[in-house]
XYZ file of C-alpha atoms in Angstrom:
509
model
C 0.048 -0.246 0.252
C 3.173 1.771 0.230
C 1.502 4.134 -3.834
C -1.218 4.514 -2.428
C 0.067 6.704 1.691
C 2.277 8.296 -0.023
C -0.481 9.626 -2.871
C -2.864 10.316 0.894
C -0.639 12.168 2.496
C 0.200 14.609 -0.768
C -2.929 15.914 -1.435
C -3.575 16.227 2.746
C -1.142 18.523 2.654
C -2.320 20.569 -0.483
C -5.827 21.023 1.386
C -3.637 22.682 4.738
C -1.477 24.981 2.954
C -3.375 27.291 2.216
C -5.427 25.647 -0.927
C -8.224 27.822 -2.693
C -11.602 28.399 -2.466
C -13.817 26.497 -4.657
C -11.417 23.757 -2.917
C -12.163 24.611 0.383
C -16.106 24.522 -0.491
C -15.609 19.931 -1.619
C -12.317 19.340 -0.540
C -10.688 16.308 -3.714
C -8.599 14.093 -4.170
C -6.763 12.920 -7.126
C -4.613 10.222 -6.706
C -3.436 8.627 -10.009
C -1.702 4.477 -10.893
C 0.518 4.056 -12.656
C -0.106 0.923 -14.864
C 0.930 -2.953 -14.057
C 2.020 -4.086 -17.513
C 3.448 -7.401 -16.478
C 0.755 -9.334 -14.960
C -1.331 -12.143 -16.586
C -4.932 -10.486 -16.290
C -7.707 -13.555 -16.703
C -9.682 -11.710 -17.893
C -12.577 -13.048 -20.759
C -11.582 -13.357 -24.070
C -8.478 -11.340 -24.019
C -4.850 -12.808 -23.412
C -3.716 -16.406 -23.874
C -5.522 -19.630 -25.108
C -3.344 -23.208 -24.029
C -4.701 -26.413 -26.387
C -4.989 -29.136 -25.075
C -4.846 -32.394 -27.004
C -7.849 -34.447 -27.880
C -6.566 -37.447 -26.008
C -4.902 -35.756 -23.400
C -6.293 -36.649 -19.658
C -5.112 -35.032 -15.864
C -2.006 -36.388 -15.938
C -0.876 -33.999 -18.993
C 0.355 -31.389 -17.625
C 3.116 -33.372 -15.404
C 3.909 -35.983 -18.845
C 3.929 -32.868 -21.523
C 6.416 -30.359 -19.268
C 3.544 -28.230 -18.951
C 4.521 -27.449 -15.195
C 7.867 -27.409 -15.726
C 8.268 -25.332 -20.034
C 11.705 -23.322 -19.968
C 11.108 -20.089 -21.020
C 14.196 -18.470 -22.913
C 16.233 -15.837 -20.254
C 14.579 -17.612 -16.714
C 17.363 -19.825 -14.608
C 13.394 -21.488 -12.936
C 11.205 -23.562 -15.008
C 7.571 -22.065 -15.406
C 4.004 -23.768 -15.890
C 2.252 -22.888 -19.621
C -1.250 -22.458 -17.623
C 0.111 -19.032 -15.358
C 0.581 -17.857 -18.787
C -2.759 -18.868 -19.974
C -6.135 -17.876 -19.534
C -8.128 -20.906 -20.846
C -7.606 -23.541 -22.644
C -8.767 -25.252 -25.426
C -9.985 -28.404 -26.519
C -11.123 -29.655 -29.981
C -13.617 -32.945 -29.762
C -14.640 -34.907 -30.990
C -19.430 -35.575 -30.431
C -18.047 -39.188 -29.488
C -15.442 -38.273 -26.514
C -18.710 -36.317 -25.373
C -21.645 -38.645 -25.833
C -20.023 -42.148 -26.902
C -23.707 -43.820 -26.559
C -26.837 -42.315 -26.847
C -28.385 -39.925 -24.308
C -25.092 -40.911 -22.542
C -22.649 -37.755 -21.984
C -19.064 -37.549 -20.352
C -20.485 -34.503 -18.167
C -22.431 -36.231 -15.723
C -19.509 -38.954 -15.931
C -17.332 -37.757 -13.075
C -14.871 -39.602 -13.518
C -14.338 -39.763 -16.993
C -11.905 -39.176 -19.005
C -12.677 -35.230 -20.128
C -13.872 -34.638 -17.579
C -10.992 -35.114 -15.471
C -8.799 -33.402 -17.967
C -11.380 -30.367 -17.655
C -11.910 -30.569 -13.722
C -7.911 -30.153 -14.308
C -8.251 -27.453 -16.247
C -11.112 -25.411 -13.447
C -8.140 -26.605 -10.434
C -5.558 -23.994 -12.030
C -7.920 -21.580 -12.387
C -8.617 -21.698 -15.866
C -12.009 -21.388 -18.057
C -11.927 -23.804 -20.953
C -13.557 -23.699 -24.494
C -14.208 -25.769 -27.154
C -14.929 -27.211 -30.960
C -16.480 -30.466 -30.936
C -15.208 -31.929 -34.317
C -18.714 -34.399 -36.412
C -15.878 -34.153 -39.103
C -14.172 -37.543 -38.999
C -11.608 -36.994 -42.255
C -7.841 -36.966 -41.480
C -8.511 -38.410 -36.871
C -10.498 -41.067 -36.739
C -14.909 -41.625 -36.819
C -16.373 -38.207 -34.741
C -19.921 -38.682 -35.116
C -21.151 -41.566 -32.302
C -22.223 -44.424 -33.669
C -25.610 -44.349 -32.771
C -25.942 -42.072 -35.105
C -25.790 -44.157 -38.061
C -27.716 -47.425 -37.370
C -30.220 -44.313 -36.520
C -30.587 -43.590 -40.289
C -27.622 -41.270 -40.843
C -26.213 -40.920 -44.259
C -22.139 -40.073 -44.190
C -19.163 -40.791 -46.144
C -14.844 -42.007 -44.989
C -12.213 -41.198 -45.284
C -11.048 -41.058 -48.739
C -7.176 -42.255 -47.311
C -9.278 -44.375 -45.656
C -12.116 -46.305 -47.268
C -14.636 -47.673 -45.413
C -12.896 -45.757 -42.455
C -14.178 -43.256 -40.335
C -17.010 -42.216 -40.876
C -18.771 -38.600 -41.068
C -22.788 -37.492 -41.504
C -23.300 -35.160 -44.155
C -24.242 -31.501 -42.799
C -27.409 -31.418 -44.385
C -28.393 -35.353 -43.603
C -32.262 -34.201 -41.562
C -30.770 -37.893 -39.269
C -27.999 -36.243 -38.456
C -29.025 -32.551 -37.205
C -32.112 -33.516 -35.848
C -29.603 -36.523 -33.226
C -26.941 -32.877 -33.134
C -29.201 -31.275 -31.687
C -30.457 -33.502 -29.022
C -26.652 -33.480 -28.192
C -25.604 -30.037 -28.539
C -28.989 -28.330 -26.188
C -27.764 -31.035 -23.796
C -23.996 -30.475 -23.700
C -25.035 -26.318 -23.568
C -27.610 -26.736 -20.797
C -23.953 -27.818 -19.092
C -21.565 -25.021 -20.934
C -22.925 -22.733 -21.713
C -21.714 -21.391 -18.049
C -19.299 -17.520 -18.194
C -18.083 -18.937 -14.931
C -16.856 -22.527 -16.514
C -16.500 -21.705 -20.495
C -14.305 -18.900 -22.328
C -15.064 -18.941 -25.800
C -18.051 -22.565 -28.241
C -16.442 -22.575 -31.936
C -19.167 -22.887 -32.782
C -19.879 -23.001 -36.186
C -17.745 -26.460 -36.282
C -18.115 -29.302 -39.848
C -16.077 -29.632 -42.256
C -12.534 -31.053 -42.446
C -10.779 -30.223 -38.802
C -13.559 -28.171 -38.168
C -12.036 -25.795 -39.828
C -15.478 -25.234 -41.876
C -13.815 -25.668 -45.797
C -13.946 -28.680 -47.577
C -17.509 -29.288 -46.257
C -18.759 -32.675 -47.998
C -23.191 -32.309 -48.504
C -25.305 -35.051 -49.726
C -26.410 -31.926 -52.319
C -24.302 -28.690 -52.527
C -27.584 -26.177 -53.688
C -27.954 -26.849 -48.584
C -24.849 -25.402 -48.204
C -26.828 -22.161 -47.031
C -29.474 -24.452 -45.833
C -26.731 -25.739 -43.842
C -25.407 -22.279 -42.727
C -29.245 -21.200 -41.237
C -28.986 -24.493 -39.017
C -26.117 -24.207 -37.848
C -25.481 -20.657 -36.635
C -29.221 -20.228 -35.298
C -29.133 -23.536 -33.273
C -25.646 -22.083 -31.636
C -27.856 -18.775 -31.358
C -30.165 -20.958 -28.983
C -28.183 -23.408 -27.157
C -25.129 -20.379 -26.341
C -26.766 -16.635 -24.380
C -24.195 -16.071 -21.963
C -21.100 -17.944 -23.143
C -19.546 -16.769 -26.720
C -19.323 -17.902 -29.774
C -17.464 -17.896 -32.616
C -17.189 -18.533 -36.281
C -14.700 -18.857 -38.781
C -13.421 -15.753 -41.479
C -12.558 -18.150 -43.165
C -13.361 -17.159 -47.267
C -14.381 -20.299 -48.579
C -16.673 -21.010 -44.588
C -18.705 -23.285 -45.360
C -17.656 -24.390 -49.023
C -17.841 -27.756 -50.134
C -14.505 -26.767 -52.816
C -11.321 -29.817 -51.889
C -8.146 -27.416 -51.483
C -9.844 -25.201 -48.818
C -8.481 -22.118 -50.393
C -9.929 -21.016 -54.045
C -10.933 -17.293 -54.300
C -13.935 -16.603 -52.255
C -17.666 -16.695 -53.285
C -19.606 -14.753 -53.721
C -21.244 -15.185 -50.515
C -19.263 -15.702 -47.824
C -18.777 -11.932 -46.238
C -22.371 -12.166 -46.278
C -22.716 -15.428 -44.276
C -19.837 -14.595 -42.406
C -21.359 -11.613 -40.666
C -25.157 -13.036 -41.061
C -23.629 -15.119 -38.758
C -21.825 -11.462 -36.798
C -26.045 -10.819 -36.400
C -26.727 -13.033 -35.083
C -24.089 -12.725 -32.331
C -21.356 -14.735 -33.696
C -17.271 -13.377 -32.439
C -14.772 -14.160 -34.623
C -10.991 -16.783 -35.276
C -9.253 -16.921 -37.287
C -6.962 -20.256 -38.042
C -4.432 -19.865 -40.623
C -2.467 -16.381 -38.139
C 1.053 -16.722 -40.263
C 0.509 -18.594 -42.771
C 0.458 -15.766 -45.869
C -0.651 -17.378 -48.572
C -3.859 -18.386 -47.246
C -4.020 -15.629 -44.766
C -4.536 -12.795 -47.175
C -5.761 -9.575 -48.349
C -9.840 -10.568 -47.831
C -9.113 -11.960 -44.810
C -7.219 -9.073 -43.492
C -9.836 -6.138 -45.083
C -12.815 -8.518 -43.004
C -11.096 -7.980 -39.787
C -10.657 -5.004 -40.247
C -13.981 -3.908 -41.430
C -15.470 -5.978 -38.013
C -12.392 -4.154 -35.601
C -13.858 -3.201 -32.221
C -16.899 -4.089 -32.818
C -16.673 -7.664 -32.552
C -13.459 -9.594 -30.527
C -11.627 -11.960 -33.213
C -9.419 -14.688 -31.574
C -5.893 -15.648 -33.342
C -4.302 -19.475 -34.307
C -1.012 -19.431 -36.069
C -1.425 -21.905 -38.767
C 2.487 -23.382 -39.690
C 3.044 -26.210 -37.558
C 6.727 -26.133 -36.384
C 7.551 -29.233 -35.189
C 6.149 -30.977 -37.329
C 5.834 -31.502 -41.663
C 4.770 -28.531 -42.684
C 7.983 -26.576 -44.272
C 7.018 -23.432 -42.707
C 10.287 -21.913 -44.643
C 8.170 -22.701 -48.002
C 5.647 -19.752 -46.296
C 5.713 -17.112 -49.526
C 6.413 -14.164 -47.477
C 9.987 -15.141 -47.840
C 10.043 -13.857 -42.993
C 10.987 -17.747 -41.703
C 14.313 -19.695 -42.290
C 14.284 -23.789 -41.268
C 15.187 -24.323 -38.548
C 14.419 -20.418 -36.953
C 10.788 -21.493 -35.616
C 10.936 -18.144 -33.294
C 10.961 -16.528 -37.393
C 7.198 -18.112 -37.237
C 5.518 -16.721 -34.240
C 6.486 -12.853 -34.778
C 4.445 -13.488 -38.481
C 1.585 -15.032 -36.130
C 2.746 -11.898 -33.356
C 2.166 -8.999 -35.907
C -0.023 -10.519 -37.994
C -2.294 -10.725 -34.870
C -1.098 -7.460 -33.903
C -2.676 -5.945 -37.678
C -5.832 -7.876 -36.760
C -5.805 -6.183 -33.678
C -6.327 -10.099 -32.096
C -7.706 -10.674 -28.831
C -6.436 -13.950 -28.227
C -3.329 -16.467 -28.999
C -2.368 -19.234 -29.145
C 0.112 -22.142 -26.966
C -0.619 -24.849 -29.396
C 0.233 -28.765 -28.340
C 3.662 -29.286 -27.825
C 5.973 -27.702 -29.626
C 4.094 -25.662 -30.884
C 3.705 -24.550 -27.124
C 7.504 -24.867 -26.269
C 9.026 -23.251 -28.843
C 6.903 -20.277 -27.494
C 8.707 -20.404 -24.831
C 12.324 -22.259 -25.452
C 12.275 -19.772 -28.740
C 9.980 -16.545 -27.888
C 9.266 -16.165 -24.788
C 9.858 -11.697 -24.540
C 7.274 -11.885 -27.114
C 5.131 -14.096 -24.266
C 5.721 -11.420 -22.370
C 4.909 -8.264 -25.126
C 1.496 -10.483 -25.501
C -0.278 -10.355 -21.874
C 1.627 -6.406 -21.558
C -0.398 -4.735 -25.216
C -2.646 -7.805 -27.191
C -6.284 -7.785 -25.755
C -7.450 -5.418 -23.371
C -5.421 -4.228 -20.508
C -7.785 -1.342 -18.673
C -6.662 0.702 -15.601
C -7.585 4.363 -14.233
C -4.478 7.056 -14.621
C -6.893 8.658 -12.365
C -9.502 9.095 -9.743
C -10.815 12.367 -8.392
C -12.977 11.863 -5.590
C -14.341 14.595 -2.835
C -12.605 13.297 0.401
C -15.269 15.090 2.733
C -19.809 14.496 2.460
C -22.543 14.560 4.263
C -25.377 12.463 4.544
C -27.894 12.881 2.015
C -25.896 14.385 -1.005
C -24.676 13.460 -3.937
C -21.733 13.378 -4.998
C -19.159 11.985 -7.495
C -16.189 10.813 -8.606
C -14.437 10.782 -11.699
C -11.805 8.775 -13.437
C -9.728 8.859 -16.404
C -9.152 5.049 -17.387
C -6.828 3.475 -20.594
C -6.711 0.323 -21.893
C -2.753 -0.199 -23.018
C -3.990 -3.319 -24.992
C -4.740 -3.116 -29.254
C -7.504 -5.607 -29.077
C -10.818 -4.050 -26.622
C -13.379 -4.909 -23.959
C -16.001 -6.449 -26.077
C -18.755 -5.879 -22.915
C -20.660 -5.089 -27.025
C -21.605 -8.997 -27.671
C -24.874 -9.738 -27.596
C -23.557 -12.894 -24.541
C -22.178 -9.510 -22.522
C -24.895 -7.523 -23.035
C -23.008 -4.577 -21.002
C -22.937 -6.234 -18.111
C -19.657 -5.253 -17.294
C -19.193 -1.756 -16.079
C -17.391 0.692 -14.212
C -17.893 1.114 -10.426
C -16.982 3.070 -7.887
C -17.408 2.160 -3.827
C -17.062 3.159 -0.183
C -14.487 0.684 1.572
C -15.929 -0.300 5.113
C -12.215 -0.360 7.793
C -11.452 -3.720 6.921
C -12.125 -3.678 2.888
C -15.870 -4.583 2.774
C -18.012 -2.371 -0.211
C -20.636 -1.495 2.895
C -22.030 0.767 -0.870
C -21.092 0.359 -4.372
C -22.314 2.832 -7.337
C -22.545 2.129 -11.242
C -21.991 3.672 -13.905
C -24.877 2.885 -16.591
C -22.855 4.802 -18.718
C -19.959 3.374 -19.115
C -18.838 1.238 -22.398
C -15.443 -0.204 -21.620
C -15.612 -1.435 -25.547
C -15.278 2.074 -26.356
C -11.832 2.122 -24.834
C -9.073 2.638 -27.155
C -5.733 2.066 -26.555
C -4.236 5.675 -26.638
C -7.720 7.266 -25.856
C -8.004 8.090 -22.769
C -11.995 8.350 -21.326
C -13.534 9.829 -18.930
C -16.125 8.875 -16.129
C -17.738 9.973 -13.574
C -20.284 8.444 -11.527
C -22.742 9.100 -8.817
C -23.555 7.978 -5.995
C -26.362 9.258 -3.255
C -24.938 9.166 0.603
C -28.020 9.039 2.057
C -28.477 5.626 3.740
C -24.179 5.436 4.318
C -23.811 5.915 7.809
C -21.853 9.691 9.523
C -18.536 8.054 9.604
C -14.934 6.951 7.677
C -14.941 4.974 4.478
C -12.072 5.020 1.679
C -13.939 5.120 -1.908
C -12.605 2.349 -4.351
C -12.777 2.034 -7.522
C -13.483 -1.505 -9.819
C -15.040 -2.398 -12.699
C -18.259 -4.619 -12.364
C -20.478 -7.158 -13.634
C -23.553 -6.754 -12.887
C -24.486 -10.142 -14.082
C -23.264 -11.117 -10.131
C -24.853 -8.321 -7.813
C -21.967 -6.032 -9.374
C -18.582 -7.374 -7.697
C -15.941 -6.619 -9.473
C -15.697 -8.401 -12.262
C -12.530 -7.100 -15.158
C -9.492 -7.448 -13.905
C -7.996 -3.750 -13.949
C -3.830 -3.567 -14.992
C -2.713 -1.740 -11.689
C -0.676 -3.013 -9.327
C -1.912 -6.274 -7.376
C -1.042 -5.373 -3.934
C -2.923 -2.225 -3.691
C -6.681 -4.802 -4.105
C -9.002 -5.663 -1.436
C -11.084 -8.187 -2.862
C -10.873 -6.824 -7.049
C -11.884 -3.004 -5.651
C -8.698 -0.364 -6.007
C -8.479 1.700 -3.179
C -8.470 5.299 -3.695
C -8.188 7.306 -0.633
C -10.366 8.608 2.505
C -13.324 9.458 2.468
C -15.272 11.263 6.140
C -19.569 10.930 6.156
C -20.853 13.566 8.154
């Protein structure tokens, strides 16, 4: 609390040594705060996404070295989970429902629920993509769907194996809708889940190279799946891949964009979807079409980044058309992903499994810390002005200047959040408990952008506050949690009291 004490002493000296008449009538204290640019803030839709393997269980932390990862420049190993906001898993429908109505989340001893519990024990939320297409992966759709009469196709690389349903098959749609509604009844919870990657059809669930029973059904399938996701997830953000061939039966997956692509993605956005892309850093794939689309939606919808190149396996990243990636230099790819993400103003970046995660820590750890410092949104009050004396029954106001250190934005404008995060002002008692809270209903955190400070003024009535001495505090509250602090602010954590930032004492008579 040293910063607070020094600031308060300076204010008292000002008031006691000939302050102006205006200040004497309404004595105020203005307190400034330095930003914290190093602490990992586990705010929703912001920060690093740690990927999980679909076959992992709760022991993977130790087995895969995630609890003792070497980081360049540090003598001691670090835990990957300490740098992440959430853990993302692209898993199969069958892993959650191996038999009809037999849901994994109802069995706490199932492998996937043990994995999820280990993630939750580390203070991380989960994120999901549920894949139904089995090409290159194995059968992702439960066998009962086909036994019920769903029609589909086999993996061209493994004839007679890895069966997948046609996305326009009515039996498949009926069974999948039933499953997703059940899944959402448990996982549509922002305390548990960061986001749902909700249009997960096509090869690898990446919404391209689709195989329909009838290609004329492309838009009908699109309308069905986006409508279903919107119905199921009212509280957790849902994402769609802004792929130029979204839902298209193009086998290559990267041809020219059909004229309806942008319209369809924006249709999903209108329904409440936010954005992700799975090929950042692959300049032959993530091209002007994608850049222009991201630019159009900057600060209107959050964008989630997944890097495209796999530096530790078969991808020949050094053949990228940019010419920036040297063979044997994974750090070149990491920088390319970072720069592309910054250009797109992304809110989240990825630690993909195994070699890719090690590459970030061993080859590009300065970029890991840099994204912590400037990626997504990072909000704090640069200064706060409060009255230091007041009378019971009179209204007062607390004003503040807020700043965002991040190149992304705080997406309070998405439908699932519905502006639930607001500026809050509290009176703390001697034990640090909030005895009075006022909310600035007009505050809109989605408009707080980098290098554009915003001023707020929050009125608070003292009619029901007993006389005494209190401490003013500010915070970013969550209306859905009875106005408790809901977002971490980028200030020294030692200053905080249950998420509130104390500002200065006030005497109420």
